[in-house]
Amino acid sequence: MATVPPKPRAAYVCNACGAAQPKWSGQCADCGAWNSVEEATRPPPSQHRAAGRGGFAGAAQSEIQSLADLKPEERVRTGTGIGELDRVLGGGLVIGSVVLLGGDPGIGKSTLLLQACESLGAQHPVLYVSGEESPQQIGLRARRLGVTGAGIRLLAETCVERVLALAEREGPRVIVVDSIQTLYTDLLPSAPGSVSQVRETAAQLVRFAKRADTAVFLVGHVTKEGALAGPRVLEHMVDTVLYFEGEAGGPFRMVRAIKNRFGAVNELGVFAMGDRGLREVRNPSAIFLSRHDQPVPGSVVMVTREGTRPLLVEVQALVDESPLANPRRVALGLDQNRLAMLLAVLHRHGGIGMFNQDVFVNVVGGVRISETAADLPLVLAVLSSYRDRPLPLELMAFGEIGLSGEVRPVPNGPDRLREAAKHGIRRAIVPAGNVPKEGVEGLEILAVKTLAAAIEGV
Ligand code: TYD
Ligand code: MG
């Protein structure tokens, strides 16, 4: 009697968040995205176990070791020839690590990596795998960027098994995969770019990187909603996650480290896009200030310090009478919920309500600020616009605001104050806990403990 072969088991995954669903539905039960659930055939069990796991899974058999006996091997870092990229990588590329570079289509991912390959290719054999562009197109771009291409080998291929087989033969120390969404594995029937394909191909590349001690750059396109297409699912599998930020129309591009096993997170690299590719901006403080001739209402300078470098940016606010029953609160580059919270604190502890006003806030230059040090400048900008009263040009502020109206210190206060003084700021409104005893030369500092005191000071 012939046995019936088991049917492949169907499963459903959400393309937005990667969550597995028992059945198809129009909306993902986990993240709430619409029309994102699709069928994915599970890979056969043996492969499935290794798939989806990054790290050292699937490497040679492991033994239990004693932590004390481990000799930490000094990781040598390879410079990419681009200082700002080295900075976000934590001081250069670690051979054997996997770096995910995400960003909107057309923001400059391929350009940046091709430029980095120039210097990397001079030190190690580099393999540039492209599933998006033909070798001719890459050649044209390389010429435009002034990349000579010594040490760079090209491969136009989208099957990950073939890529790895060829990489095995060539033995590169650096592989660039542009992009992970174009790769597919024969193990799965789903289309390239689906969550299961992206996860499985990335897992194979991660395993290869660890086993062959090769650095791998994965390029990932971000979808409209801001998730890495298919997937934030890659973030936990790789060592370093870098995202491009910035306004598509503007000249500046920022690369931020969201996760880094080999360096500081939130580190920011700043570039300018020109006709010969990306140029690094070594001293980015102040390029994000719009440099008004006259003081204007609703504009306040702050020093943000995400990562290891202080950066002067301008926070802007526009407060205007609202025709709507529910006035709008819009935050660009800042947290929307935080804005709502700060407006509530301003009403309760500052006595100024904005119930019939639309409030828009923005950080100039497309910079995104997630730290709470933006609280105080944000409130001052909103207030300045509301009262139509400009603050002096040479004024700066930073500080966290609590729910009881207190102004709390933020990390690295003195560092921020010195950076401000260096760029011509003469007055600062900052948390009392952030002021160094000896003061800062050239800076008149108003140390505040409460929001009410800060409002009084301007
Ligand atoms: P690209 O690196 O192809 O974007 P991604 O790989 O992230 O999709 O960048 C393409 C954009 O950059 C495109 O709009 C043209 C622009 N660009 C320049 O302005 N100057 C240049 O020298 C190059 C190569 C591209
Ligand atoms: Mg590209």
XYZ file of C-alpha atoms and ligand atoms in Angstrom:
484
model
C 0.000 0.000 0.000
C 1.455 3.360 -1.037
C 1.693 5.984 1.666
C 0.200 9.355 0.945
C 2.876 12.079 1.073
C 2.077 14.597 3.791
C 0.532 17.819 2.510
C 2.719 20.894 2.948
C 1.363 22.736 5.944
C 0.045 26.171 5.184
C 0.691 29.040 7.550
C -0.061 32.717 7.366
C 2.298 35.544 8.179
C 1.833 39.298 8.353
C 4.026 41.156 5.884
C 4.238 44.182 8.121
C 5.253 42.709 11.468
C 6.121 39.111 10.648
C 3.661 37.620 13.139
C 2.398 34.122 12.343
C -1.376 33.743 12.088
C -3.348 30.490 12.273
C -5.693 31.575 9.463
C -6.056 34.248 6.846
C -7.728 37.500 7.816
C -8.010 40.957 6.342
C -6.318 42.582 9.307
C -3.297 41.392 11.248
C -4.327 40.539 14.815
C -0.901 41.591 16.135
C -0.083 44.929 14.518
C -3.441 45.899 13.041
C -2.147 46.338 9.476
C -4.713 45.766 6.719
C -4.267 43.377 3.782
C -0.863 42.331 5.003
C -1.516 38.691 5.902
C -0.482 36.211 3.254
C -0.044 32.506 2.933
C 3.418 31.111 3.459
C 4.300 27.475 3.161
C 6.403 26.353 6.050
C 9.810 25.064 5.097
C 10.456 21.404 5.920
C 11.068 21.027 9.670
C 14.833 20.471 9.563
C 15.528 23.734 7.755
C 12.851 25.504 9.690
C 14.678 25.024 12.919
C 17.740 26.917 11.750
C 15.765 29.488 9.801
C 14.814 32.691 11.472
C 17.653 32.421 13.904
C 20.656 34.650 13.609
C 23.730 34.445 15.725
C 25.784 31.358 15.772
C 22.954 28.892 15.269
C 23.812 26.303 12.686
C 27.544 26.718 13.197
C 29.724 23.788 14.155
C 28.778 21.780 17.245
C 29.185 23.786 20.410
C 30.845 22.893 23.703
C 30.112 24.430 27.071
C 32.889 26.838 27.999
C 33.919 28.748 31.065
C 33.539 32.492 30.747
C 36.693 33.132 32.778
C 38.829 31.028 30.438
C 37.652 32.782 27.295
C 40.331 34.859 25.634
C 38.570 37.851 24.165
C 39.859 38.173 20.644
C 40.586 41.714 19.654
C 38.236 42.589 16.833
C 40.114 44.498 14.197
C 38.026 47.123 12.534
C 38.328 47.975 8.904
C 37.913 51.608 7.925
C 35.389 52.228 5.161
C 37.192 55.381 4.063
C 34.081 57.337 5.039
C 34.486 58.772 8.533
C 30.803 59.333 9.166
C 29.983 55.746 8.207
C 32.782 54.435 10.448
C 31.286 56.516 13.247
C 27.838 54.903 13.042
C 29.426 51.473 12.715
C 31.155 52.135 16.038
C 34.617 52.911 14.661
C 34.798 50.886 11.465
C 33.468 47.671 10.024
C 33.904 44.494 12.069
C 34.736 41.580 9.776
C 32.276 38.786 10.533
C 29.444 41.129 11.459
C 26.157 41.630 9.627
C 24.963 45.183 9.029
C 21.440 46.028 7.923
C 21.186 49.356 6.066
C 17.573 50.472 5.732
C 15.963 53.493 4.128
C 13.423 54.768 1.642
C 13.960 53.871 -1.999
C 16.226 56.420 -3.674
C 17.677 57.880 -0.490
C 21.237 56.757 -1.223
C 21.798 53.247 0.160
C 23.444 51.834 -2.951
C 25.466 55.007 -3.418
C 26.847 54.941 0.122
C 27.810 51.267 0.006
C 29.442 51.527 -3.418
C 31.506 54.441 -2.131
C 32.459 52.438 0.957
C 33.477 49.503 -1.260
C 36.196 51.639 -2.824
C 38.211 51.745 0.371
C 37.112 48.312 1.616
C 38.120 46.788 -1.739
C 41.634 48.111 -1.299
C 41.972 46.163 1.962
C 39.871 43.022 1.448
C 38.262 41.185 -1.439
C 34.725 42.585 -1.798
C 31.729 40.942 -3.463
C 28.887 43.269 -4.506
C 25.718 41.265 -5.118
C 22.988 43.207 -6.898
C 19.490 41.991 -7.554
C 18.294 45.421 -8.601
C 20.804 46.803 -11.056
C 22.756 45.263 -13.903
C 26.579 45.271 -13.751
C 26.528 47.959 -16.480
C 24.370 50.240 -14.343
C 26.635 49.703 -11.361
C 29.632 50.419 -13.581
C 28.125 53.713 -14.718
C 27.381 54.720 -11.158
C 30.878 53.750 -10.038
C 32.390 55.959 -12.740
C 30.192 58.852 -11.660
C 31.258 58.388 -8.039
C 34.926 58.103 -8.930
C 35.071 54.525 -7.655
C 37.863 52.709 -9.490
C 36.641 49.300 -8.399
C 39.960 47.657 -7.554
C 39.227 44.581 -5.452
C 35.456 44.773 -6.069
C 33.798 41.806 -7.778
C 30.230 42.108 -9.068
C 27.467 39.531 -9.167
C 23.956 40.048 -10.534
C 22.037 37.202 -8.912
C 18.909 36.770 -6.831
C 19.071 33.132 -5.711
C 20.666 33.067 -2.278
C 21.940 29.493 -2.630
C 23.824 30.480 -5.773
C 25.146 33.636 -4.164
C 26.503 31.623 -1.230
C 27.960 28.906 -3.469
C 29.831 31.527 -5.496
C 30.893 33.378 -2.356
C 32.258 30.107 -0.990
C 34.393 29.762 -4.097
C 35.567 33.388 -4.250
C 36.187 33.821 -0.526
C 35.354 37.541 -0.132
C 35.765 39.153 3.296
C 33.025 41.704 2.625
C 29.712 41.024 0.863
C 27.180 43.707 -0.050
C 23.667 42.406 -0.772
C 21.574 45.009 -2.607
C 18.808 44.395 -1.691
C 17.617 41.639 0.634
C 14.094 42.033 -0.803
C 15.212 40.844 -4.232
C 16.770 37.603 -2.954
C 14.887 34.323 -2.781
C 15.603 30.826 -1.583
C 14.593 27.652 -3.394
C 13.383 26.246 -0.060
C 10.285 28.430 -0.065
C 7.621 28.882 -2.717
C 6.612 32.430 -1.733
C 7.607 35.502 -3.747
C 10.854 37.420 -3.138
C 10.292 40.269 -0.700
C 7.721 38.376 1.384
C 8.433 38.029 5.082
C 9.292 34.361 4.926
C 11.699 34.849 2.007
C 13.405 37.869 3.560
C 13.774 36.050 6.861
C 15.120 32.822 5.413
C 17.553 34.419 2.936
C 18.865 36.746 5.654
C 19.261 33.790 8.036
C 21.349 31.941 5.450
C 23.532 35.012 4.913
C 23.969 35.528 8.660
C 25.044 31.918 9.105
C 27.503 32.284 6.253
C 28.911 35.513 7.725
C 29.607 33.865 11.085
C 30.997 30.659 9.645
C 33.223 32.211 6.959
C 34.113 35.284 9.063
C 32.878 37.646 6.380
C 31.225 41.022 6.858
C 27.817 41.266 5.200
C 25.908 44.462 4.395
C 22.199 43.875 3.807
C 20.344 46.671 2.043
C 16.659 46.813 3.008
C 13.961 49.045 1.573
C 11.580 50.660 3.979
C 7.937 50.672 2.987
C 5.653 53.687 3.084
C 4.599 52.890 6.622
C 8.191 53.101 7.772
C 8.678 49.438 8.575
C 11.514 47.658 6.880
C 9.635 45.955 4.084
C 8.518 42.697 5.334
C 10.191 43.289 8.271
C 11.506 44.544 11.313
C 11.996 40.787 11.540
C 15.604 41.228 10.443
C 16.576 43.563 13.246
C 17.116 40.863 15.842
C 19.119 38.670 13.469
C 21.831 41.156 12.551
C 24.594 42.815 14.589
C 24.051 46.385 13.480
C 20.992 48.203 12.166
C 21.466 51.504 10.356
C 18.649 53.629 8.996
C 18.734 56.536 6.594
C 16.786 59.582 7.728
C 16.332 62.996 6.216
C 14.089 64.888 3.886
C 13.995 63.365 0.413
C 14.135 66.797 -1.216
C 16.885 68.246 0.961
C 20.609 67.862 0.396
C 21.358 66.241 3.736
C 21.135 62.554 4.539
C 21.549 61.133 8.012
C 22.397 57.568 8.901
C 21.457 56.493 12.401
C 22.549 53.388 14.288
C 19.388 51.895 15.814
C 21.147 48.842 17.166
C 24.843 48.076 17.355
C 26.518 45.125 19.032
C 29.862 46.795 18.363
C 29.232 50.444 19.197
C 26.962 53.164 20.569
C 23.341 53.300 19.493
C 21.678 56.447 18.229
C 24.975 57.514 16.723
C 24.330 59.810 13.791
C 26.366 60.151 10.604
C 25.648 63.150 8.414
C 26.137 63.333 4.644
C 25.360 65.731 1.840
C 24.157 64.311 -1.491
C 25.859 65.955 -4.445
C 26.386 65.137 -8.089
C 29.315 62.908 -7.198
C 27.562 60.926 -4.507
C 27.513 61.334 -0.749
C 30.019 63.616 0.892
C 30.520 63.487 4.646
C 29.661 66.470 6.764
C 32.326 66.370 9.464
C 31.032 69.207 11.594
C 27.261 68.963 11.291
C 26.389 71.201 14.252
C 24.682 74.278 12.961
C 23.930 73.098 9.421
C 20.464 72.403 10.734
C 19.965 75.942 11.971
C 18.073 78.068 9.515
C 19.992 81.221 10.487
C 17.334 83.857 10.507
C 18.558 87.459 10.205
C 15.868 88.605 12.583
C 14.496 86.680 15.554
C 11.217 84.991 14.533
C 8.423 83.717 16.779
C 8.236 79.967 17.273
C 11.893 79.123 16.794
C 14.231 77.787 19.489
C 17.704 76.285 19.188
C 18.534 73.173 21.191
C 21.537 70.898 21.530
C 20.632 67.270 21.030
C 23.080 64.565 21.914
C 22.047 61.223 20.611
C 25.030 58.955 20.253
C 28.348 60.494 21.188
C 28.249 63.857 19.457
C 26.315 67.017 20.378
C 24.359 68.618 17.559
C 22.690 72.021 17.358
C 19.237 71.888 15.811
C 16.322 74.259 15.531
C 12.888 73.360 16.899
C 10.024 75.268 15.295
C 6.405 75.629 16.309
C 3.343 77.180 14.749
C 0.305 77.804 16.907
C -2.784 79.057 15.153
C -6.471 79.364 15.929
C -8.227 76.199 14.842
C -11.437 75.983 12.818
C -11.822 72.370 13.959
C -13.703 70.957 16.908
C -10.672 68.780 17.590
C -7.644 71.030 17.005
C -4.687 69.383 15.323
C -1.479 68.412 17.070
C 1.161 67.555 14.486
C 4.780 66.700 15.321
C 7.464 66.167 12.658
C 10.758 64.767 13.932
C 9.381 64.665 17.477
C 7.016 62.381 19.350
C 3.356 63.246 18.858
C 2.252 61.793 22.210
C 4.954 63.733 23.973
C 3.663 66.935 22.362
C 0.155 66.254 23.686
C 1.579 65.530 27.127
C 3.661 68.714 27.167
C 0.661 70.829 26.169
C -1.221 69.341 29.108
C 1.671 70.117 31.467
C 1.852 73.639 30.068
C -1.815 74.150 30.869
C -1.779 72.581 34.297
C 1.523 74.023 35.567
C 1.996 77.065 33.353
C -1.619 78.170 33.236
C -1.632 78.479 29.444
C -4.241 76.418 27.570
C -4.345 75.841 23.824
C -7.654 74.054 23.454
C -8.801 76.089 20.476
C -5.423 76.187 18.742
C -3.791 73.974 16.132
C -0.221 73.169 17.178
C 2.420 72.124 14.646
C 6.013 71.417 15.642
C 8.958 70.519 13.437
C 12.704 69.922 13.664
C 14.545 71.708 10.856
C 16.415 69.574 8.329
C 14.463 66.358 8.808
C 16.355 65.429 11.981
C 14.472 63.052 14.262
C 14.847 63.583 17.996
C 13.708 60.877 20.355
C 15.371 62.112 23.545
C 13.442 63.974 26.205
C 15.896 66.890 26.175
C 13.675 68.365 23.455
C 10.818 68.958 25.953
C 11.850 72.391 27.174
C 12.779 73.879 23.757
C 9.540 72.488 22.350
C 7.425 74.161 25.016
C 9.335 77.430 24.614
C 8.861 77.338 20.824
C 5.128 76.674 21.187
C 4.804 79.473 23.685
C 6.785 81.871 21.530
C 4.521 81.221 18.557
C 1.372 81.413 20.683
C 2.377 84.797 22.082
C 3.832 85.890 18.749
C 6.908 86.930 20.667
C 10.305 85.892 19.262
C 13.092 84.598 21.493
C 16.583 86.041 21.062
C 18.650 84.455 18.266
C 21.531 83.637 20.565
C 19.320 81.712 23.034
C 19.392 77.953 23.471
C 17.478 75.512 25.693
C 17.292 71.839 26.575
C 15.757 69.814 29.387
C 13.204 67.167 30.219
C 9.824 68.187 31.614
C 7.994 65.935 34.074
C 4.272 65.591 34.644
C 4.415 67.667 37.783
C 5.947 70.581 35.920
C 9.514 70.001 37.072
C 12.480 70.445 34.728
C 14.811 67.459 34.970
C 18.466 67.224 33.984
C 19.471 65.260 30.885
C 22.717 63.334 30.213
C 25.885 65.204 29.198
C 24.733 68.715 30.137
C 28.169 70.414 30.253
C 29.069 68.871 26.910
C 25.968 70.362 25.317
C 26.578 73.767 26.888
C 30.148 73.902 25.590
C 29.023 72.950 22.080
C 26.429 75.733 22.152
C 28.989 78.316 23.293
C 31.298 77.201 20.476
C 28.614 78.057 17.935
C 27.882 81.559 19.086
C 25.068 80.905 21.569
C 25.203 83.449 24.414
C 22.227 82.523 26.627
C 20.953 79.164 27.786
C 17.863 78.019 29.685
C 18.678 74.606 31.081
C 17.874 72.289 34.023
C 19.585 73.326 37.264
C 21.132 69.871 37.564
C 22.977 70.287 34.275
C 24.962 73.414 35.057
C 28.647 72.874 35.902
C 29.786 74.691 39.080
C 32.376 76.752 37.266
C 29.895 77.787 34.555
C 30.683 77.856 30.859
C 32.776 80.606 29.340
C 30.862 83.038 27.187
C 27.479 81.669 28.208
C 24.921 83.321 30.457
C 23.040 80.407 31.991
C 19.566 80.489 33.481
C 19.250 77.328 35.583
C 15.615 76.341 36.118
C 13.919 73.721 38.267
C 10.337 74.174 37.106
C 8.510 74.936 33.896
C 7.005 78.025 35.509
C 10.507 79.403 36.163
C 11.524 78.743 32.568
C 8.450 80.543 31.218
C 9.170 83.475 33.469
C 12.747 83.597 32.213
C 11.880 84.283 28.573
P 20.552 55.260 -4.572
O 21.833 55.030 -3.871
O 20.345 54.574 -5.864
O 19.308 54.990 -3.641
P 18.840 53.605 -2.983
O 19.853 52.587 -3.258
O 18.691 53.955 -1.537
O 17.506 53.296 -3.589
O 20.441 56.835 -4.731
C 19.764 57.337 -5.762
C 19.503 58.794 -5.616
O 20.653 59.569 -5.377
C 18.944 59.244 -6.913
O 17.762 59.971 -6.675
C 20.000 60.066 -7.535
C 20.831 60.536 -6.392
N 22.255 60.642 -6.701
C 22.841 61.863 -6.683
O 22.219 62.886 -6.440
N 24.208 61.962 -6.954
C 24.944 60.862 -7.241
O 26.168 60.996 -7.485
C 24.297 59.585 -7.267
C 25.070 58.353 -7.578
C 22.974 59.517 -6.982
Mg 19.608 50.947 -4.555
